[in-house]
GROMACS .gro file of C-alpha atoms in nm:
model
  473
    1MET     CA    1  -8.370  -6.413   0.902
    2THR     CA    2  -8.617  -6.231   0.677
    3THR     CA    3  -8.574  -6.324   0.311
    4SER     CA    4  -8.861  -6.138   0.146
    5ALA     CA    5  -9.019  -5.797   0.166
    6ASP     CA    6  -9.348  -5.735   0.339
    7PRO     CA    7  -9.657  -5.663   0.121
    8ALA     CA    8  -9.634  -5.287   0.165
    9ARG     CA    9  -9.276  -5.288   0.046
   10SER     CA   10  -9.354  -5.516  -0.248
   11SER     CA   11  -9.632  -5.292  -0.377
   12ALA     CA   12  -9.396  -4.994  -0.366
   13VAL     CA   13  -9.133  -5.184  -0.559
   14LEU     CA   14  -9.371  -5.238  -0.853
   15SER     CA   15  -9.363  -4.864  -0.929
   16VAL     CA   16  -8.990  -4.843  -1.007
   17ALA     CA   17  -8.938  -4.628  -1.316
   18ASP     CA   18  -8.719  -4.734  -1.605
   19HIS     CA   19  -8.462  -4.464  -1.529
   20ASP     CA   20  -8.425  -4.610  -1.178
   21ARG     CA   21  -8.329  -4.955  -1.306
   22PHE     CA   22  -7.957  -5.024  -1.316
   23ASP     CA   23  -7.720  -5.307  -1.404
   24LEU     CA   24  -7.542  -5.235  -1.077
   25VAL     CA   25  -7.641  -5.042  -0.765
   26VAL     CA   26  -7.348  -4.969  -0.536
   27ILE     CA   27  -7.433  -4.886  -0.176
   28GLY     CA   28  -7.165  -4.659  -0.037
   29ALA     CA   29  -6.930  -4.413  -0.210
   30GLY     CA   30  -6.614  -4.507  -0.026
   31SER     CA   31  -6.291  -4.637  -0.176
   32GLY     CA   32  -6.422  -4.983  -0.266
   33GLY     CA   33  -6.758  -4.865  -0.395
   34LEU     CA   34  -6.613  -4.587  -0.607
   35ALA     CA   35  -6.353  -4.821  -0.759
   36ALA     CA   36  -6.616  -5.082  -0.843
   37ALA     CA   37  -6.864  -4.831  -0.984
   38LYS     CA   38  -6.619  -4.657  -1.215
   39ARG     CA   39  -6.464  -4.983  -1.335
   40ALA     CA   40  -6.806  -5.141  -1.401
   41ALA     CA   41  -6.916  -4.831  -1.591
   42SER     CA   42  -6.599  -4.847  -1.802
   43HIS     CA   43  -6.707  -5.198  -1.903
   44GLY     CA   44  -7.042  -5.067  -2.024
   45ALA     CA   45  -7.264  -5.126  -1.720
   46ARG     CA   46  -7.531  -4.876  -1.615
   47VAL     CA   47  -7.433  -4.793  -1.257
   48ALA     CA   48  -7.572  -4.594  -0.965
   49VAL     CA   49  -7.390  -4.517  -0.640
   50VAL     CA   50  -7.597  -4.447  -0.327
   51GLU     CA   51  -7.440  -4.225  -0.062
   52GLY     CA   52  -7.596  -4.035   0.229
   53ASP     CA   53  -7.272  -3.862   0.330
   54ARG     CA   54  -6.992  -3.693   0.139
   55VAL     CA   55  -6.831  -3.884  -0.145
   56GLY     CA   56  -6.496  -4.045  -0.072
   57GLY     CA   57  -6.568  -4.262   0.229
   58THR     CA   58  -6.366  -4.303   0.545
   59CYS     CA   59  -6.026  -4.278   0.376
   60VAL     CA   60  -6.083  -3.946   0.206
   61ILE     CA   61  -6.326  -3.779   0.446
   62ARG     CA   62  -6.231  -3.893   0.797
   63GLY     CA   63  -5.942  -4.135   0.775
   64CYS     CA   64  -5.620  -4.191   0.584
   65VAL     CA   65  -5.596  -3.864   0.392
   66PRO     CA   66  -5.679  -3.603   0.659
   67LYS     CA   67  -5.493  -3.809   0.918
   68LYS     CA   68  -5.175  -3.814   0.709
   69LEU     CA   69  -5.201  -3.437   0.662
   70LEU     CA   70  -5.219  -3.400   1.040
   71VAL     CA   71  -4.916  -3.629   1.072
   72TYR     CA   72  -4.720  -3.403   0.838
   73GLY     CA   73  -4.833  -3.095   1.028
   74SER     CA   74  -4.740  -3.237   1.368
   75ALA     CA   75  -4.396  -3.351   1.243
   76TYR     CA   76  -4.285  -2.990   1.203
   77ARG     CA   77  -4.234  -2.980   1.577
   78HIS     CA   78  -3.944  -3.219   1.535
   79LEU     CA   79  -3.810  -3.051   1.221
   80LEU     CA   80  -3.802  -2.711   1.387
   81ALA     CA   81  -3.642  -2.854   1.700
   82ASP     CA   82  -3.367  -3.015   1.490
   83ALA     CA   83  -3.302  -2.711   1.272
   84ALA     CA   84  -3.041  -2.556   1.502
   85SER     CA   85  -2.829  -2.871   1.478
   86TYR     CA   86  -2.790  -2.798   1.109
   87GLY     CA   87  -2.712  -2.431   1.152
   88TRP     CA   88  -3.061  -2.291   1.096
   89SER     CA   89  -3.184  -2.024   1.334
   90VAL     CA   90  -3.563  -2.020   1.318
   91GLY     CA   91  -3.627  -1.811   1.628
   92GLN     CA   92  -3.941  -1.858   1.829
   93HIS     CA   93  -4.204  -2.074   1.666
   94HIS     CA   94  -4.565  -2.139   1.755
   95CYS     CA   95  -4.819  -2.390   1.628
   96ASP     CA   96  -5.178  -2.288   1.564
   97PRO     CA   97  -5.366  -2.621   1.548
   98SER     CA   98  -5.690  -2.446   1.454
   99GLN     CA   99  -5.530  -2.320   1.132
  100LEU     CA  100  -5.403  -2.668   1.048
  101LEU     CA  101  -5.739  -2.830   1.120
  102ALA     CA  102  -5.920  -2.577   0.902
  103ALA     CA  103  -5.673  -2.631   0.617
  104VAL     CA  104  -5.720  -3.007   0.637
  105ARG     CA  105  -6.099  -2.970   0.622
  106ALA     CA  106  -6.065  -2.746   0.317
  107GLU     CA  107  -5.854  -3.010   0.144
  108VAL     CA  108  -6.112  -3.278   0.228
  109ASP     CA  109  -6.383  -3.057   0.075
  110ARG     CA  110  -6.173  -3.025  -0.240
  111LEU     CA  111  -6.124  -3.400  -0.265
  112ASN     CA  112  -6.495  -3.461  -0.210
  113GLY     CA  113  -6.567  -3.241  -0.510
  114LEU     CA  114  -6.304  -3.420  -0.718
  115HIS     CA  115  -6.458  -3.759  -0.650
  116ILE     CA  116  -6.803  -3.634  -0.746
  117GLY     CA  117  -6.651  -3.515  -1.072
  118PHE     CA  118  -6.482  -3.850  -1.130
  119LEU     CA  119  -6.820  -4.023  -1.103
  120GLU     CA  120  -6.979  -3.781  -1.348
  121ARG     CA  121  -6.702  -3.832  -1.603
  122ALA     CA  122  -6.730  -4.210  -1.562
  123GLY     CA  123  -7.102  -4.195  -1.637
  124VAL     CA  124  -7.204  -4.316  -1.290
  125GLU     CA  125  -7.518  -4.170  -1.137
  126LEU     CA  126  -7.478  -4.047  -0.780
  127VAL     CA  127  -7.799  -4.099  -0.581
  128ARG     CA  128  -7.800  -3.893  -0.262
  129GLY     CA  129  -7.942  -4.055   0.049
  130TRP     CA  130  -7.923  -4.359   0.275
  131GLY     CA  131  -8.014  -4.694   0.124
  132ARG     CA  132  -8.242  -4.959   0.274
  133PHE     CA  133  -8.309  -5.297   0.120
  134LEU     CA  134  -8.671  -5.373   0.034
  135ASP     CA  135  -8.592  -5.712  -0.114
  136ALA     CA  136  -8.306  -5.881  -0.298
  137HIS     CA  137  -8.320  -5.644  -0.597
  138HIS     CA  138  -8.473  -5.321  -0.465
  139LEU     CA  139  -8.340  -5.039  -0.256
  140GLU     CA  140  -8.523  -4.746  -0.100
  141VAL     CA  141  -8.312  -4.429  -0.077
  142GLY     CA  142  -8.391  -4.121   0.130
  143GLY     CA  143  -8.262  -3.870   0.380
  144GLY     CA  144  -7.987  -3.734   0.159
  145PRO     CA  145  -7.833  -3.385   0.195
  146GLY     CA  146  -8.061  -3.112   0.069
  147GLN     CA  147  -8.360  -3.343   0.030
  148ALA     CA  148  -8.703  -3.268   0.171
  149ASP     CA  149  -8.823  -3.483   0.459
  150GLY     CA  150  -9.006  -3.787   0.335
  151HIS     CA  151  -8.844  -3.782  -0.009
  152ARG     CA  152  -8.779  -4.138  -0.123
  153ARG     CA  153  -8.646  -4.292  -0.439
  154LEU     CA  154  -8.676  -4.657  -0.537
  155LEU     CA  155  -8.391  -4.824  -0.725
  156ARG     CA  156  -8.368  -5.166  -0.884
  157GLY     CA  157  -8.033  -5.333  -0.939
  158GLU     CA  158  -7.975  -5.643  -1.146
  159ARG     CA  159  -7.678  -5.676  -0.914
  160LEU     CA  160  -7.603  -5.489  -0.592
  161LEU     CA  161  -7.272  -5.420  -0.422
  162ILE     CA  162  -7.256  -5.342  -0.049
  163SER     CA  163  -6.963  -5.115   0.027
  164VAL     CA  164  -7.084  -4.924   0.330
  165GLY     CA  165  -6.756  -4.944   0.523
  166GLY     CA  166  -6.723  -4.921   0.898
  167ARG     CA  167  -6.767  -4.682   1.187
  168PRO     CA  168  -6.575  -4.626   1.511
  169HIS     CA  169  -6.686  -4.834   1.808
  170ARG     CA  170  -6.782  -4.642   2.121
  171PRO     CA  171  -6.736  -4.849   2.439
  172SER     CA  172  -7.023  -4.898   2.681
  173ILE     CA  173  -6.905  -4.693   2.978
  174PRO     CA  174  -7.087  -4.418   3.166
  175GLY     CA  175  -7.033  -4.089   2.988
  176ALA     CA  176  -6.896  -4.245   2.669
  177GLU     CA  177  -7.100  -3.994   2.468
  178LEU     CA  178  -6.878  -3.719   2.612
  179GLY     CA  179  -6.571  -3.868   2.449
  180TRP     CA  180  -6.454  -3.833   2.091
  181VAL     CA  181  -6.419  -4.110   1.836
  182SER     CA  182  -6.171  -4.078   1.551
  183ASP     CA  183  -6.431  -3.920   1.319
  184ASP     CA  184  -6.468  -3.630   1.561
  185MET     CA  185  -6.100  -3.541   1.559
  186PHE     CA  186  -6.121  -3.389   1.212
  187LEU     CA  187  -6.408  -3.162   1.313
  188LEU     CA  188  -6.233  -2.997   1.608
  189GLU     CA  189  -6.183  -2.621   1.590
  190ARG     CA  190  -5.908  -2.617   1.853
  191LEU     CA  191  -5.718  -2.856   2.076
  192PRO     CA  192  -5.723  -2.874   2.456
  193GLN     CA  193  -5.415  -2.872   2.677
  194ARG     CA  194  -5.450  -3.237   2.780
  195VAL     CA  195  -5.612  -3.536   2.606
  196LEU     CA  196  -5.659  -3.892   2.729
  197ILE     CA  197  -5.660  -4.166   2.465
  198VAL     CA  198  -5.812  -4.510   2.520
  199GLY     CA  199  -5.671  -4.787   2.304
  200GLY     CA  200  -5.343  -4.933   2.185
  201GLY     CA  201  -5.412  -4.987   1.815
  202PHE     CA  202  -5.288  -4.791   1.518
  203ILE     CA  203  -5.556  -4.520   1.539
  204ALA     CA  204  -5.480  -4.458   1.906
  205CYS     CA  205  -5.104  -4.446   1.848
  206GLU     CA  206  -5.128  -4.223   1.542
  207PHE     CA  207  -5.349  -3.967   1.715
  208ALA     CA  208  -5.134  -3.978   2.027
  209CYS     CA  209  -4.835  -3.876   1.817
  210ILE     CA  210  -5.030  -3.616   1.619
  211LEU     CA  211  -5.163  -3.450   1.931
  212ARG     CA  212  -4.826  -3.457   2.105
  213GLY     CA  213  -4.663  -3.304   1.799
  214LEU     CA  214  -4.918  -3.021   1.809
  215GLY     CA  215  -4.828  -2.944   2.169
  216VAL     CA  216  -5.096  -3.139   2.356
  217GLU     CA  217  -5.019  -3.331   2.675
  218VAL     CA  218  -5.116  -3.693   2.601
  219ASP     CA  219  -5.187  -3.991   2.826
  220GLN     CA  220  -5.267  -4.319   2.652
  221PHE     CA  221  -5.447  -4.600   2.834
  222VAL     CA  222  -5.396  -4.950   2.693
  223ARG     CA  223  -5.598  -5.245   2.818
  224GLY     CA  224  -5.325  -5.499   2.731
  225ASP     CA  225  -4.954  -5.516   2.800
  226ARG     CA  226  -4.829  -5.371   2.469
  227LEU     CA  227  -4.906  -5.137   2.184
  228LEU     CA  228  -5.013  -5.248   1.836
  229ARG     CA  229  -5.130  -5.602   1.895
  230GLY     CA  230  -5.111  -5.803   1.575
  231PHE     CA  231  -4.786  -5.642   1.466
  232ASP     CA  232  -4.441  -5.788   1.524
  233ARG     CA  233  -4.373  -5.750   1.896
  234GLU     CA  234  -4.021  -5.614   1.848
  235LEU     CA  235  -4.151  -5.344   1.615
  236SER     CA  236  -4.426  -5.242   1.854
  237ALA     CA  237  -4.165  -5.213   2.129
  238ALA     CA  238  -3.962  -4.978   1.908
  239VAL     CA  239  -4.270  -4.757   1.853
  240HIS     CA  240  -4.335  -4.767   2.228
  241GLU     CA  241  -3.982  -4.645   2.294
  242GLY     CA  242  -4.016  -4.359   2.047
  243MET     CA  243  -4.353  -4.244   2.177
  244GLU     CA  244  -4.233  -4.234   2.536
  245ALA     CA  245  -3.920  -4.046   2.429
  246ASP     CA  246  -4.148  -3.788   2.270
  247GLY     CA  247  -4.330  -3.727   2.598
  248ILE     CA  248  -4.639  -3.945   2.560
  249THR     CA  249  -4.735  -4.111   2.889
  250LEU     CA  250  -4.837  -4.474   2.837
  251HIS     CA  251  -5.046  -4.666   3.091
  252PHE     CA  252  -5.064  -5.043   3.033
  253ALA     CA  253  -5.315  -5.287   3.180
  254GLN     CA  254  -5.538  -4.986   3.241
  255THR     CA  255  -5.843  -4.834   3.086
  256LEU     CA  256  -6.113  -4.577   3.164
  257THR     CA  257  -6.436  -4.679   3.332
  258ALA     CA  258  -6.631  -4.353   3.320
  259ILE     CA  259  -6.625  -3.998   3.182
  260ALA     CA  260  -6.800  -3.703   3.342
  261GLY     CA  261  -6.819  -3.326   3.305
  262GLU     CA  262  -6.882  -3.109   3.002
  263ALA     CA  263  -6.705  -3.038   2.675
  264GLY     CA  264  -6.354  -2.910   2.741
  265GLN     CA  265  -6.369  -2.985   3.113
  266LEU     CA  266  -6.389  -3.360   3.162
  267THR     CA  267  -6.291  -3.596   3.441
  268ALA     CA  268  -6.216  -3.956   3.353
  269THR     CA  269  -6.212  -4.239   3.604
  270THR     CA  270  -5.952  -4.511   3.554
  271CYS     CA  271  -5.998  -4.877   3.638
  272GLN     CA  272  -5.774  -4.812   3.937
  273GLY     CA  273  -6.012  -4.545   4.065
  274ARG     CA  274  -5.797  -4.242   3.980
  275GLN     CA  275  -5.964  -3.921   3.869
  276GLU     CA  276  -5.797  -3.773   3.561
  277PRO     CA  277  -5.893  -3.416   3.458
  278CYS     CA  278  -5.856  -3.341   3.087
  279GLY     CA  279  -5.987  -3.136   2.799
  280GLY     CA  280  -6.089  -3.433   2.588
  281VAL     CA  281  -6.101  -3.813   2.570
  282LEU     CA  282  -6.043  -4.002   2.246
  283LEU     CA  283  -6.205  -4.345   2.246
  284ALA     CA  284  -5.997  -4.537   1.990
  285THR     CA  285  -6.130  -4.880   2.076
  286GLY     CA  286  -6.180  -5.028   1.731
  287ARG     CA  287  -6.418  -5.009   1.438
  288GLN     CA  288  -6.708  -5.222   1.318
  289PRO     CA  289  -6.908  -5.261   0.993
  290PHE     CA  290  -7.173  -4.995   0.941
  291LEU     CA  291  -7.501  -5.175   0.873
  292GLY     CA  292  -7.735  -4.936   1.052
  293GLY     CA  293  -8.054  -4.884   0.853
  294LEU     CA  294  -7.947  -5.101   0.560
  295ASP     CA  295  -8.161  -5.400   0.662
  296PRO     CA  296  -7.967  -5.670   0.475
  297ALA     CA  297  -8.206  -5.933   0.613
  298ALA     CA  298  -8.479  -5.795   0.386
  299ALA     CA  299  -8.264  -5.904   0.090
  300GLY     CA  300  -8.177  -6.237   0.250
  301VAL     CA  301  -7.814  -6.136   0.298
  302ALA     CA  302  -7.645  -6.324   0.581
  303VAL     CA  303  -7.473  -6.129   0.858
  304GLU     CA  304  -7.226  -6.297   1.094
  305ASP     CA  305  -7.085  -6.123   1.401
  306GLY     CA  306  -7.186  -5.787   1.259
  307ARG     CA  307  -7.012  -5.834   0.924
  308ILE     CA  308  -7.118  -5.955   0.581
  309PRO     CA  309  -6.923  -6.271   0.487
  310VAL     CA  310  -6.828  -6.317   0.121
  311ASP     CA  311  -6.647  -6.577  -0.087
  312ALA     CA  312  -6.329  -6.525  -0.291
  313ASP     CA  313  -6.535  -6.353  -0.564
  314GLN     CA  314  -6.681  -6.101  -0.315
  315CYS     CA  315  -7.022  -6.273  -0.339
  316THR     CA  316  -7.255  -6.295  -0.040
  317ASN     CA  317  -7.492  -6.587   0.016
  318VAL     CA  318  -7.727  -6.417  -0.236
  319PRO     CA  319  -7.581  -6.487  -0.583
  320HIS     CA  320  -7.634  -6.138  -0.728
  321ILE     CA  321  -7.539  -5.938  -0.415
  322PHE     CA  322  -7.173  -5.869  -0.345
  323ALA     CA  323  -6.975  -5.687  -0.076
  324VAL     CA  324  -6.630  -5.528  -0.058
  325GLY     CA  325  -6.420  -5.340   0.193
  326ASP     CA  326  -6.456  -5.295   0.566
  327VAL     CA  327  -6.813  -5.425   0.579
  328THR     CA  328  -6.666  -5.774   0.520
  329ASP     CA  329  -6.421  -5.718   0.810
  330ARG     CA  330  -6.127  -5.908   0.663
  331ILE     CA  331  -5.837  -5.674   0.591
  332ASN     CA  332  -5.971  -5.326   0.654
  333LEU     CA  333  -5.737  -5.118   0.441
  334THR     CA  334  -5.819  -4.878   0.159
  335PRO     CA  335  -5.605  -5.041  -0.114
  336VAL     CA  336  -5.765  -5.378  -0.033
  337ALA     CA  337  -6.115  -5.235  -0.075
  338VAL     CA  338  -6.013  -5.070  -0.402
  339ASP     CA  339  -5.870  -5.392  -0.543
  340GLU     CA  340  -6.174  -5.591  -0.429
  341GLY     CA  341  -6.403  -5.345  -0.604
  342ARG     CA  342  -6.206  -5.353  -0.927
  343ALA     CA  343  -6.171  -5.732  -0.919
  344PHE     CA  344  -6.548  -5.764  -0.881
  345ALA     CA  345  -6.616  -5.529  -1.173
  346ASP     CA  346  -6.355  -5.687  -1.398
  347SER     CA  347  -6.487  -6.034  -1.324
  348VAL     CA  348  -6.858  -5.961  -1.362
  349TYR     CA  349  -6.863  -5.693  -1.631
  350GLY     CA  350  -6.521  -5.699  -1.794
  351GLY     CA  351  -6.481  -6.063  -1.884
  352ARG     CA  352  -6.151  -6.078  -1.692
  353PRO     CA  353  -6.217  -6.297  -1.387
  354ARG     CA  354  -5.973  -6.250  -1.102
  355GLN     CA  355  -5.963  -6.273  -0.725
  356VAL     CA  356  -5.784  -6.058  -0.469
  357ASP     CA  357  -5.485  -6.210  -0.291
  358HIS     CA  358  -5.530  -6.128   0.078
  359ASP     CA  359  -5.226  -6.326   0.189
  360LEU     CA  360  -4.961  -6.058   0.132
  361VAL     CA  361  -5.072  -5.705   0.216
  362ALA     CA  362  -4.834  -5.433   0.329
  363SER     CA  363  -4.949  -5.204   0.607
  364ALA     CA  364  -4.821  -4.904   0.799
  365VAL     CA  365  -4.877  -4.717   1.123
  366PHE     CA  366  -4.813  -4.345   1.081
  367SER     CA  367  -4.698  -4.303   1.436
  368GLN     CA  368  -4.381  -4.112   1.517
  369PRO     CA  369  -4.164  -4.314   1.469
  370GLU     CA  370  -4.336  -4.470   1.169
  371LEU     CA  371  -4.390  -4.845   1.141
  372ALA     CA  372  -4.438  -5.043   0.819
  373THR     CA  373  -4.451  -5.413   0.752
  374VAL     CA  374  -4.519  -5.678   0.489
  375GLY     CA  375  -4.538  -6.053   0.530
  376LEU     CA  376  -4.510  -6.261   0.846
  377SER     CA  377  -4.409  -6.124   1.183
  378GLU     CA  378  -4.149  -6.312   1.385
  379GLU     CA  379  -4.425  -6.458   1.602
  380GLU     CA  380  -4.634  -6.572   1.303
  381ALA     CA  381  -4.335  -6.730   1.130
  382VAL     CA  382  -4.231  -6.921   1.442
  383ALA     CA  383  -4.589  -7.041   1.493
  384ARG     CA  384  -4.591  -7.183   1.139
  385LEU     CA  385  -4.239  -7.320   1.106
  386GLY     CA  386  -4.109  -7.353   1.460
  387ALA     CA  387  -3.819  -7.160   1.608
  388GLU     CA  388  -3.567  -7.380   1.426
  389GLY     CA  389  -3.726  -7.308   1.088
  390VAL     CA  390  -3.687  -6.931   1.111
  391ARG     CA  391  -3.383  -6.707   1.101
  392LEU     CA  392  -3.396  -6.341   1.194
  393TYR     CA  393  -3.183  -6.058   1.061
  394ARG     CA  394  -3.201  -5.710   1.208
  395ALA     CA  395  -3.027  -5.376   1.210
  396ARG     CA  396  -3.073  -5.113   1.481
  397PHE     CA  397  -2.906  -4.778   1.436
  398ARG     CA  398  -2.950  -4.402   1.446
  399SER     CA  399  -3.028  -4.270   1.100
  400MET     CA  400  -2.796  -4.015   0.940
  401ALA     CA  401  -3.069  -3.753   0.964
  402GLN     CA  402  -3.027  -3.776   1.340
  403ALA     CA  403  -2.647  -3.783   1.345
  404LEU     CA  404  -2.634  -3.417   1.445
  405PRO     CA  405  -2.954  -3.365   1.648
  406GLN     CA  406  -2.917  -3.709   1.812
  407ARG     CA  407  -3.278  -3.691   1.919
  408CYS     CA  408  -3.481  -3.973   1.768
  409PRO     CA  409  -3.476  -4.334   1.883
  410ARG     CA  410  -3.288  -4.571   1.659
  411CYS     CA  411  -3.435  -4.719   1.344
  412LEU     CA  412  -3.518  -5.090   1.339
  413LEU     CA  413  -3.501  -5.295   1.018
  414LYS     CA  414  -3.586  -5.665   1.034
  415LEU     CA  415  -3.604  -5.961   0.796
  416VAL     CA  416  -3.780  -6.287   0.883
  417VAL     CA  417  -3.633  -6.569   0.673
  418GLU     CA  418  -3.728  -6.934   0.622
  419VAL     CA  419  -3.421  -7.147   0.698
  420ASN     CA  420  -3.480  -7.427   0.446
  421SER     CA  421  -3.549  -7.212   0.139
  422GLY     CA  422  -3.385  -6.884   0.234
  423ARG     CA  423  -3.708  -6.709   0.131
  424VAL     CA  424  -3.785  -6.379   0.303
  425LEU     CA  425  -4.118  -6.427   0.479
  426GLY     CA  426  -4.141  -6.084   0.639
  427CYS     CA  427  -3.984  -5.742   0.596
  428HIS     CA  428  -4.039  -5.488   0.872
  429MET     CA  429  -3.922  -5.141   0.966
  430VAL     CA  430  -3.962  -4.869   1.227
  431GLY     CA  431  -3.812  -4.534   1.137
  432GLU     CA  432  -3.821  -4.247   0.892
  433HIS     CA  433  -3.981  -4.322   0.552
  434ALA     CA  434  -4.067  -4.676   0.666
  435ALA     CA  435  -4.388  -4.692   0.463
  436GLU     CA  436  -4.221  -4.571   0.143
  437ILE     CA  437  -3.944  -4.828   0.181
  438ILE     CA  438  -4.168  -5.123   0.268
  439GLN     CA  439  -4.399  -5.047  -0.028
  440MET     CA  440  -4.110  -5.127  -0.264
  441ALA     CA  441  -3.989  -5.419  -0.054
  442ALA     CA  442  -4.338  -5.570  -0.085
  443ILE     CA  443  -4.274  -5.625  -0.458
  444ALA     CA  444  -3.972  -5.841  -0.380
  445ILE     CA  445  -4.149  -6.033  -0.105
  446GLY     CA  446  -4.446  -6.097  -0.333
  447MET     CA  447  -4.211  -6.242  -0.597
  448GLY     CA  448  -4.061  -6.484  -0.346
  449ALA     CA  449  -3.726  -6.312  -0.298
  450THR     CA  450  -3.467  -6.488  -0.086
  451LYS     CA  451  -3.210  -6.348   0.153
  452ALA     CA  452  -2.952  -6.417  -0.119
  453ASP     CA  453  -3.154  -6.196  -0.358
  454PHE     CA  454  -3.143  -5.915  -0.102
  455ASP     CA  455  -2.768  -5.968  -0.056
  456ARG     CA  456  -2.703  -5.952  -0.433
  457THR     CA  457  -2.875  -5.615  -0.452
  458MET     CA  458  -2.622  -5.331  -0.457
  459ALA     CA  459  -2.670  -5.086  -0.172
  460LEU     CA  460  -2.772  -4.726  -0.241
  461HIS     CA  461  -2.553  -4.528  -0.002
  462PRO     CA  462  -2.604  -4.344   0.225
  463THR     CA  463  -2.965  -4.441   0.292
  464VAL     CA  464  -3.162  -4.610   0.564
  465ALA     CA  465  -3.299  -4.868   0.321
  466GLU     CA  466  -2.953  -4.998   0.226
  467GLU     CA  467  -2.943  -5.182   0.557
  468PHE     CA  468  -3.194  -5.431   0.416
  469VAL     CA  469  -2.938  -5.546   0.157
  470THR     CA  470  -2.627  -5.539   0.378
  471MET     CA  471  -2.734  -5.751   0.676
  472PRO     CA  472  -2.453  -6.005   0.732
  473ASP     CA  473  -2.523  -6.377   0.762
   0.00000   0.00000   0.00000
């Protein structure tokens, strides 16, 4: 590992101007970096944020926000199909995915501008370009949008925060460059008739449902024997059922070994030797921290298995260099990165030391049907307490919204309870509004609510969520 800069770098560092010296230099203007920068500035720190792409990071530019808009757009297929059951005659309807995709990009552009404005109002300087460590205090920045070739700026940070996020992983198969990764999906002008998706995680499942809702024929190839590994198995089975009912073809214990052809006219080879013609292949095979070009070794920052490890205070092995968000590869969710960034700033600059609790984090999969969860899965609880130490409560039913259309698969609501204490260890749901419901349930779980506490709560009828407080013993 290199822990110091070479002589050429060191001589360049000596010329740093006063206006390029900051209390904090944040590398990456994603959710965690923006949160940390604005909070540190509010505490009086002089802060710069370095970003070579648009401001907002994965969540705003090519992740959560545009994806959720596509989810909403694709769901109209179901709403329009169900309308006749409620007496609405909508006539012939047609989806124009290109119009939806353009509208989503316009909204992303608007949000990018908003976040730039938020930085300006917070007094944070936005430095355009890609950062590269010269040593443990100095960063070289260049290659930003609108900059002349060779333009470089040298920054010095008393402290530095690495918040560069992650990037999609592209598997090493022949022709992989012909496939899309999730970033590419938001740049498409139109959609092909048939798309193959590789992967069984949340990104793969969400895009499978989005594409199917927009009228695309979808085949999904999953290397393992189930969807959504890491989630409660019963919940993943409920999502599986709903996706198949919606016309998505799932292939388990299979993957693609090669892609050939040209854009819009591809042929994928499966591990069983079949040739699958399609208009596009989405390679949703995971994400990894984005450290390309940063050269953390020049600052002495340790890297393990492609990620930057940190302690409970977000500190790397270098005492004045910190990291938050997906680059640490712990819980790669936007709200976690935001809280890590704010906790860092409050602790270091605000005189209010605190650490982020990573033990209880709610999460959702915006598939159709939607999955949301907080706390331990059935499998995790049994592994900790044994089968005798866990009691399960569940409700499976068709929601009232589907009483007339009778189309959707049934909802699944599930509580995982510790036998000895009665404490609810996990609260899980598959069905409409699952994420909204589990967000509020997470408050109760975080406060240590018991099954008796759920039972004492008066039901709000008629709702899906009332089933959580009416499950009989």
